[in-house]
Coordinates of C-alpha atoms in Angstrom, one line a residue:
X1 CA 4.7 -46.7 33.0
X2 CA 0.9 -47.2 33.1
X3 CA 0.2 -48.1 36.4
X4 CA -0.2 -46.2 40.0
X5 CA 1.3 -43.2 41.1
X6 CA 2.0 -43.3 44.7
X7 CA 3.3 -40.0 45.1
X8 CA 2.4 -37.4 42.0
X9 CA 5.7 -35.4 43.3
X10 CA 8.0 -38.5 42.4
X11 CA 6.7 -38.4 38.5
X12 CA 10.0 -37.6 36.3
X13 CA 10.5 -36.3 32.6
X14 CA 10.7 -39.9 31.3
X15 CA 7.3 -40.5 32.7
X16 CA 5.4 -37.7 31.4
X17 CA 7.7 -38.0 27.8
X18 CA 6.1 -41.7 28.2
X19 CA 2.5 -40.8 28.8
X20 CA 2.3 -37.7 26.2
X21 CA 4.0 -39.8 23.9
X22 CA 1.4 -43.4 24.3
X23 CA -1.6 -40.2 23.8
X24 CA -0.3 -38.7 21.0
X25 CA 0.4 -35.9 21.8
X26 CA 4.1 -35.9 21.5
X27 CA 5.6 -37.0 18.4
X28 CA 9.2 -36.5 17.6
X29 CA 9.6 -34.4 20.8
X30 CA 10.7 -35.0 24.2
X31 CA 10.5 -33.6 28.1
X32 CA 14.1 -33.3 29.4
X33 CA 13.6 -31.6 33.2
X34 CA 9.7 -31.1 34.9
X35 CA 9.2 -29.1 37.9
X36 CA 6.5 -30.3 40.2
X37 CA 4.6 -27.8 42.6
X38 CA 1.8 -29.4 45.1
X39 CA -1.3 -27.5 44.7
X40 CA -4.3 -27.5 47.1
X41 CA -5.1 -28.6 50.9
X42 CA -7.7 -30.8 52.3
X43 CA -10.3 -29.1 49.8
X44 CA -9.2 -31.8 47.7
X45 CA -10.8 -35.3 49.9
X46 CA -10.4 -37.8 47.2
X47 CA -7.1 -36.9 45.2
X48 CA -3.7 -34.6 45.4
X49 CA -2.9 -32.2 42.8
X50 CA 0.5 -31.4 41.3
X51 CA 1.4 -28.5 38.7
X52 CA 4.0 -30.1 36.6
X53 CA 6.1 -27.8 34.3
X54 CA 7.9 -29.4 31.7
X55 CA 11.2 -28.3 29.5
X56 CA 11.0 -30.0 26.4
X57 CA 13.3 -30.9 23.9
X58 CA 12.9 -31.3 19.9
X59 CA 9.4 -30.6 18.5
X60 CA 6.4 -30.0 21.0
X61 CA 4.3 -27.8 19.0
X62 CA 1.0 -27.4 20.6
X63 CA 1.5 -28.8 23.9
X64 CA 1.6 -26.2 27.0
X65 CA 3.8 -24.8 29.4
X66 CA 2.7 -26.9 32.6
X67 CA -0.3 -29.4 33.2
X68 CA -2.0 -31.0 36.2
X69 CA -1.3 -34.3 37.6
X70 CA -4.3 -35.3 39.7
X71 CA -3.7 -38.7 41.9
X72 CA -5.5 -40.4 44.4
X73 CA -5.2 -39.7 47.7
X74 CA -3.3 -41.5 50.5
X75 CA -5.3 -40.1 53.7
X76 CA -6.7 -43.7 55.1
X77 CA -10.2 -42.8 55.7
X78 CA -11.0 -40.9 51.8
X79 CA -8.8 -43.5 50.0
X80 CA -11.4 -45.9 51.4
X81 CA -14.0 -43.9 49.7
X82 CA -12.0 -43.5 46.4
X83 CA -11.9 -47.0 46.6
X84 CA -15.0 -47.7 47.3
X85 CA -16.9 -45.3 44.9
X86 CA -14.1 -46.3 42.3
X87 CA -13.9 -43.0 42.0
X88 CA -10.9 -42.2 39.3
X89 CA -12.2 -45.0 37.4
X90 CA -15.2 -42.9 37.4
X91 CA -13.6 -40.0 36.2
X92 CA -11.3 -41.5 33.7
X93 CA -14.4 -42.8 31.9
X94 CA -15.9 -39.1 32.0
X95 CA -13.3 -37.9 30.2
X96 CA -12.6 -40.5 27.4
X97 CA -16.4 -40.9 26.8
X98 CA -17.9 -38.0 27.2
X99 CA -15.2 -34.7 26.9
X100 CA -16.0 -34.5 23.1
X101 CA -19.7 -34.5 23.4
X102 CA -20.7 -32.1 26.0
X103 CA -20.5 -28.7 24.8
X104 CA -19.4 -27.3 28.1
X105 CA -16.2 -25.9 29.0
X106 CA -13.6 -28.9 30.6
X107 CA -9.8 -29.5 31.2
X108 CA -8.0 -31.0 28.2
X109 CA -7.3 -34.4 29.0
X110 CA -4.5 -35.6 28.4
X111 CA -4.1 -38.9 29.6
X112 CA -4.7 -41.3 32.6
X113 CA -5.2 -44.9 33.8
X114 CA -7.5 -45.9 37.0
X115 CA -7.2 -49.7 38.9
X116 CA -9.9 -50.2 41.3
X117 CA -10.8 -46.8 42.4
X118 CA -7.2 -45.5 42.8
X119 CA -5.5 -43.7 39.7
X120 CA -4.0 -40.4 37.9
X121 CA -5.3 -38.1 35.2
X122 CA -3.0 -35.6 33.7
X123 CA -5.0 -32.5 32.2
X124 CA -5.1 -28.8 31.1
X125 CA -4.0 -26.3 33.9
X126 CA -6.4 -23.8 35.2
X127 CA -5.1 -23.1 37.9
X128 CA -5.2 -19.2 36.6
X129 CA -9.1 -19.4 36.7
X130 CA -10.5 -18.4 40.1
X131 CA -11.8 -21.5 42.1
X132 CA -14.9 -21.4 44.0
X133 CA -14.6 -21.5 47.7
X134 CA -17.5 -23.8 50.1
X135 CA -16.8 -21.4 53.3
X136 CA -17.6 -18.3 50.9
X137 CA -19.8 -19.9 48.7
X138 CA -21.1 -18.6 45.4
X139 CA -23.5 -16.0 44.5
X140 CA -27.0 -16.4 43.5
X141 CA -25.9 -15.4 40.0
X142 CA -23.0 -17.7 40.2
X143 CA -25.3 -20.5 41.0
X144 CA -27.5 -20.0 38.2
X145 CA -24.8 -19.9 35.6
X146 CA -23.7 -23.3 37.1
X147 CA -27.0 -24.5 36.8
X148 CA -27.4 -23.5 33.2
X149 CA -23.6 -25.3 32.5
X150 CA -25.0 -28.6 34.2
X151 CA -28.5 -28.9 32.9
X152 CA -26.4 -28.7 29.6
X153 CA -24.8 -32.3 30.3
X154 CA -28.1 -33.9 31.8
X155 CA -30.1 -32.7 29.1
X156 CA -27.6 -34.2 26.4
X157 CA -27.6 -37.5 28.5
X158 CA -31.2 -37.1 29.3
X159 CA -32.9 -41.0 29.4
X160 CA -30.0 -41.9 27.1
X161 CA -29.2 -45.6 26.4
X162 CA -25.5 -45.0 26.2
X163 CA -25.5 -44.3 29.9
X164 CA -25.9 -48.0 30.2
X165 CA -23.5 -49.0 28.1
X166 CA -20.6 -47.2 29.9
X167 CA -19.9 -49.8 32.8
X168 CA -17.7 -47.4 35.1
X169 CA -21.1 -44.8 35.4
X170 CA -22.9 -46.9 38.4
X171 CA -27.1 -45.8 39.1
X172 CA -27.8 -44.3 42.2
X173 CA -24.5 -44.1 43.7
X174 CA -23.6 -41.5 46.0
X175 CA -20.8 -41.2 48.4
X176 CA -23.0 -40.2 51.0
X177 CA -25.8 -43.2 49.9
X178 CA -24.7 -44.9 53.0
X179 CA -25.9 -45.7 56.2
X180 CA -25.5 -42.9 58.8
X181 CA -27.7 -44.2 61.8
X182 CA -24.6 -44.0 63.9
X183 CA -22.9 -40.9 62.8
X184 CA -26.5 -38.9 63.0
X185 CA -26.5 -40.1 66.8
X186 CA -22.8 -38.6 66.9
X187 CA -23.3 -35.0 64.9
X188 CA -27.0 -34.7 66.9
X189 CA -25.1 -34.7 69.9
X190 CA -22.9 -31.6 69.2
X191 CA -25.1 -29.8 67.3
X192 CA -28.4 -30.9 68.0
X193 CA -29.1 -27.0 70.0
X194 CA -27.8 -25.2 66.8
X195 CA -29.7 -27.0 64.4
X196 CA -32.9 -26.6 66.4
X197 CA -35.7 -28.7 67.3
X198 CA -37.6 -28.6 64.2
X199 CA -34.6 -29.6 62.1
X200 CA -33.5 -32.4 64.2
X201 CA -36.8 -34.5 63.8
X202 CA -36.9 -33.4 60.2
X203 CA -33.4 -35.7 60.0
X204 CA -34.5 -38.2 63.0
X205 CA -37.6 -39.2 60.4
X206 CA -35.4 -38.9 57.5
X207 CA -32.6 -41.4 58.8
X208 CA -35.4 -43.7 60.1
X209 CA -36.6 -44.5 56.2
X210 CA -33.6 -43.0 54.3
X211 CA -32.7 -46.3 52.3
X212 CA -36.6 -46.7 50.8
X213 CA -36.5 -43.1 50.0
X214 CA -33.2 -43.5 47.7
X215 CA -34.8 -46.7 46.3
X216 CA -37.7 -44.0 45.0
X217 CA -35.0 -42.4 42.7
X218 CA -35.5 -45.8 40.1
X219 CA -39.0 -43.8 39.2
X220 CA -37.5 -40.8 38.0
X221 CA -36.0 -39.9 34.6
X222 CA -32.5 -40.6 34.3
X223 CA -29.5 -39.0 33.4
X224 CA -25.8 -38.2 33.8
X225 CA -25.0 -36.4 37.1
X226 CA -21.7 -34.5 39.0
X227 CA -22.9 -36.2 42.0
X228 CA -20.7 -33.9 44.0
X229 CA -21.7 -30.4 42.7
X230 CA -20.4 -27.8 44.4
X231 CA -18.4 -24.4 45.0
X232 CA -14.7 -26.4 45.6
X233 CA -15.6 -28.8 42.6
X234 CA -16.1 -25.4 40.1
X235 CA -13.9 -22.7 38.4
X236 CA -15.8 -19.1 38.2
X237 CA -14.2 -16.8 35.7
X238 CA -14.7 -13.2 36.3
X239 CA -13.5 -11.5 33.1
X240 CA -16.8 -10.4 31.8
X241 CA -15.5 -11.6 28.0
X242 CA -15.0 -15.2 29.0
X243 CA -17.0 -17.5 27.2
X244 CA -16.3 -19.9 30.3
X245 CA -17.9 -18.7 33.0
X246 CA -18.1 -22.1 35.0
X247 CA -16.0 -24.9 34.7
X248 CA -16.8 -27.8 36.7
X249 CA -14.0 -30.3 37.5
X250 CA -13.7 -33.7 39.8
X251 CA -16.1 -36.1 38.1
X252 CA -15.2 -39.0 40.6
X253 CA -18.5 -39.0 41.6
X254 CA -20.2 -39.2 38.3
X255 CA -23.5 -41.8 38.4
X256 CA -26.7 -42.0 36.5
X257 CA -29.7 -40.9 38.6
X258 CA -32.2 -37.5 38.7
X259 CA -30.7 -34.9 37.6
X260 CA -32.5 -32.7 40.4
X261 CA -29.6 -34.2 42.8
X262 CA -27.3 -32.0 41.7
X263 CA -29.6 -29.0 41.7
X264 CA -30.4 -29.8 44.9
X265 CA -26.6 -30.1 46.2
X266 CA -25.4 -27.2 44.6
X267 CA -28.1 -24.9 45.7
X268 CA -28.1 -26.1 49.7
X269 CA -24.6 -26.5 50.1
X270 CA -23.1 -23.9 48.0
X271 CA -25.3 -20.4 48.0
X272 CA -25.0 -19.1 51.7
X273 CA -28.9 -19.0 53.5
X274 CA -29.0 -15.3 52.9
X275 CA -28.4 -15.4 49.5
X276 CA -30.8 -18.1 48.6
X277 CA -33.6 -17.0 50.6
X278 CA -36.6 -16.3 48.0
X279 CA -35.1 -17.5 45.6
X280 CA -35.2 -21.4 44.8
X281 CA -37.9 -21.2 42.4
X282 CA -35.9 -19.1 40.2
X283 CA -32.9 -21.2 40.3
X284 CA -35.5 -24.0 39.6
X285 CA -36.6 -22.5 36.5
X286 CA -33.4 -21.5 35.3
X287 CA -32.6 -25.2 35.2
X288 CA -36.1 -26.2 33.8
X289 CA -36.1 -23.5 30.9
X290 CA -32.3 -25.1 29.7
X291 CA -33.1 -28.4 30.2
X292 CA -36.3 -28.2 27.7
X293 CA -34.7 -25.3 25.2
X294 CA -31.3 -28.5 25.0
X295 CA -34.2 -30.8 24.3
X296 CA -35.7 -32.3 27.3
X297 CA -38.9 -33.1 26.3
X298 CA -42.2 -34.3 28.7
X299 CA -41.1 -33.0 31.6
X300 CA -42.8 -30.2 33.2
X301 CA -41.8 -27.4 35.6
X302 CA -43.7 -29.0 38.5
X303 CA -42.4 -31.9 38.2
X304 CA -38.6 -30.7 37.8
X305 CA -39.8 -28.3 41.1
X306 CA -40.7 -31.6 43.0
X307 CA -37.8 -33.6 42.0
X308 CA -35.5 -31.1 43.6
X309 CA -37.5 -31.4 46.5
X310 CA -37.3 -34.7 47.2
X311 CA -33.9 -34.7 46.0
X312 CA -33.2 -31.9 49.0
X313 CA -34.8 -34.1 51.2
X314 CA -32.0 -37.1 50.0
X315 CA -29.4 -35.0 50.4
X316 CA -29.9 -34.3 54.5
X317 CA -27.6 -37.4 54.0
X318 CA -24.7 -35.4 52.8
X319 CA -24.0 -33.3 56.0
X320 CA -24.0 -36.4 58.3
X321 CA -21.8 -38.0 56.1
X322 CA -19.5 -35.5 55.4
X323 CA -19.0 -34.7 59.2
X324 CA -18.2 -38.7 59.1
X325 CA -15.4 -38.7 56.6
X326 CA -14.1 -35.2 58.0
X327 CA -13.3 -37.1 61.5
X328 CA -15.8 -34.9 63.5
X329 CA -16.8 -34.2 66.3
X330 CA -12.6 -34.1 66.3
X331 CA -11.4 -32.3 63.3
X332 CA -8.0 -31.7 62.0
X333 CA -8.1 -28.1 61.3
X334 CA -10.7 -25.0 61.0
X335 CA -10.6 -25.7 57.5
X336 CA -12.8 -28.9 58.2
X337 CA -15.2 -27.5 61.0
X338 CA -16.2 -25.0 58.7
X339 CA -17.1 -27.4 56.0
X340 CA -18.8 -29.5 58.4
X341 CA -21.0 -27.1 59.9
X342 CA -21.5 -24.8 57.0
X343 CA -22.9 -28.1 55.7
X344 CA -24.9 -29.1 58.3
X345 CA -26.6 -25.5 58.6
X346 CA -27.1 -24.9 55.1
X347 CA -28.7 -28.1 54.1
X348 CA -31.0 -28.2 57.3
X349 CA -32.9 -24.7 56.8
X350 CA -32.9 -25.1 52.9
X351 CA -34.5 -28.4 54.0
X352 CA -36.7 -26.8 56.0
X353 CA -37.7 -23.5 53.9
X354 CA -38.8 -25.8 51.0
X355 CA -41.1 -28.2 53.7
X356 CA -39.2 -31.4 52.3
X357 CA -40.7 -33.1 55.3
X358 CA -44.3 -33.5 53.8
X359 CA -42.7 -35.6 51.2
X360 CA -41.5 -38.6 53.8
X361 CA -45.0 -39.9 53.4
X362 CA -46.3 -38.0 50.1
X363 CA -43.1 -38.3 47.5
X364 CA -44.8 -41.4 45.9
X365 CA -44.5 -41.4 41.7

């Protein structure tokens, strides 16, 4: 029963008795009857999601009322992705290497098995914690507290040598480290009035050199990163006693690289213009000041400032490739114009505010 799930809703009470069972987590116990509830829309590119609610028979001290069953998905053009970015083996390797050693706040995991990209991982259900939404994006204070829960992880992993010895965690690979030539030609053409003149030969400049700017990153301190960090990817409890204020989930994308990437990624794509505006060099600090006070060492504030910089400046990718993946200029549903263009207008004036443009011919180390 360890192999591919092609359909998470299809999973049965002898499968999950199997799987809870082979974890240890089920001893003398057993799941008689499991009701499955689909959870999520096309927030969700690389995986489905399925609440599974379990009756059990015998003893199953300890274990909860329902879990989540996460799967890979079947949509043509993101399975390619998963499949290329190997992205639940990815994840599965997050979670049985490195769940015990970061202090921050994840799903139990409970089991899971990837094969080439494509998989399943059953875990906790928080599905009662408020998830963070890309179209509203996240607050400035919301942003910071995510910050301060990710600088955590890179500072533990921070130029550590057991990042190479875990052979699922790949260097320098993004799913939007691709080339996007074509697609820029594509997305310039619908939206080249909206995003202006000024931002359109910022990106015309950055696509013409894009692959020797991603070979800089080899120069830069290395550590364990989300690759994917933002507002959909995060859980943002409100109640003011929480200890859990941000949870960040889908670590399909995990890779060693700068850890300014995700800093980067979170703050352009996540915190609406308005919100950010003024304050990036706050935000900056905040990660700075936890990255030395969890034992970063040698690394200054001016150089953490100008690795998000040019880690901005990287990340102009990610709008043009995510208005590939979502089908545009022809998009299924609102849902996916919004993403695309809240995208493409976020990352293009934080872009612009911080002048990455100066660093196509100065962001030499």
């Amino acid at each position: 029963m360890r192999e591919l799930i092609d359909d998470p809703l299809c999973v049965d009470a002898e499968w999950l008795t199997y799987v809870l069972q082979h974890e240890g987590h089920l001893q003398s116990g057993k799941v008689i009857a499991v009701t499955k509830t689909p959870l999520g829309n096309s927030i969700g590119f690389l995986s489905r999601v399925v609440r599974l609610s379990p009756e059990y028979q015998g003893n199953a001290d300890g274990l909860p009322d329902s879990f989540i069953l996460k799967a890979h998905t079947v949509i043509p053009n993101f399975l390619g992705v998963a499949e290329e970015l190997k992205a639940f083996d990815r994840e599965l390797g997050f979670y049985q290497e490195f769940r015990q050693k970061v202090c921050s706040r994840l799903p139990k995991f409970y089991g899971g098995y990837s094969q080439a990209g494509r998989g399943w991982l059953l875990l906790e259900d928080l599905s009662s914690i408020p998830p963070g939404d890309q179209v509203a994006g996240l607050s400035n204070l919301q942003v910071a507290k995510t910050i301060e829960n990710i600088a955590a992880i890179h500072a533990l992993c921070w130029q550590s040598e057991e990042l190479n010895r875990a052979k699922w965690l790949p260097i320098d690979d993004f799913w939007f480290r691709t080339e996007i030539e074509r697609s820029w030609r594509t997305l310039k053409q619908s939206y080249c009035l909206r995003i202006g003149s000024e931002g359109c030969e910022l990106i015309d400049s950055f696509v013409a050199c894009h692959g020797d700017l991603f070979g800089r990153l080899s120069s830069r301190p290395r550590t364990l990163i989300h690759g994917d960090l933002r507002a959909d990817n995060l859980l943002m409890d409100s109640n003011p006693k929480s200890r859990d204020d941000v949870i960040i989930l889908d670590w399909q994308t995990a890779t060693q690289s700068m850890g300014a990437i995700d800093i980067a990624f979170l703050i352009a794509g996540s915190e609406p213009t308005a919100e950010r505006h003024g304050r990036i060099h706050s935000l900056v600090r905040t990660w700075h000041t936890a990255l030395v006070e969890n034992g970063v060492k040698s690394y200054s504030y001016d150089e953490a400032y100008l690795d998000v910089r040019a880690a901005l400046l990287l990340c102009l990718a990610v709008p043009i490739k995510a208005f590939e993946e979502l089908g545009g200029p022809n998009f299924r549903n609102v849902r996916e114009v919004q993403l695309a263009e809240l995208m493409i207008f976020r990352y293009v004036q934080a872009a612009l505010d911080l002048n990455v443009g100066e660093l196509l011919e100065s962001w030499d180390f």
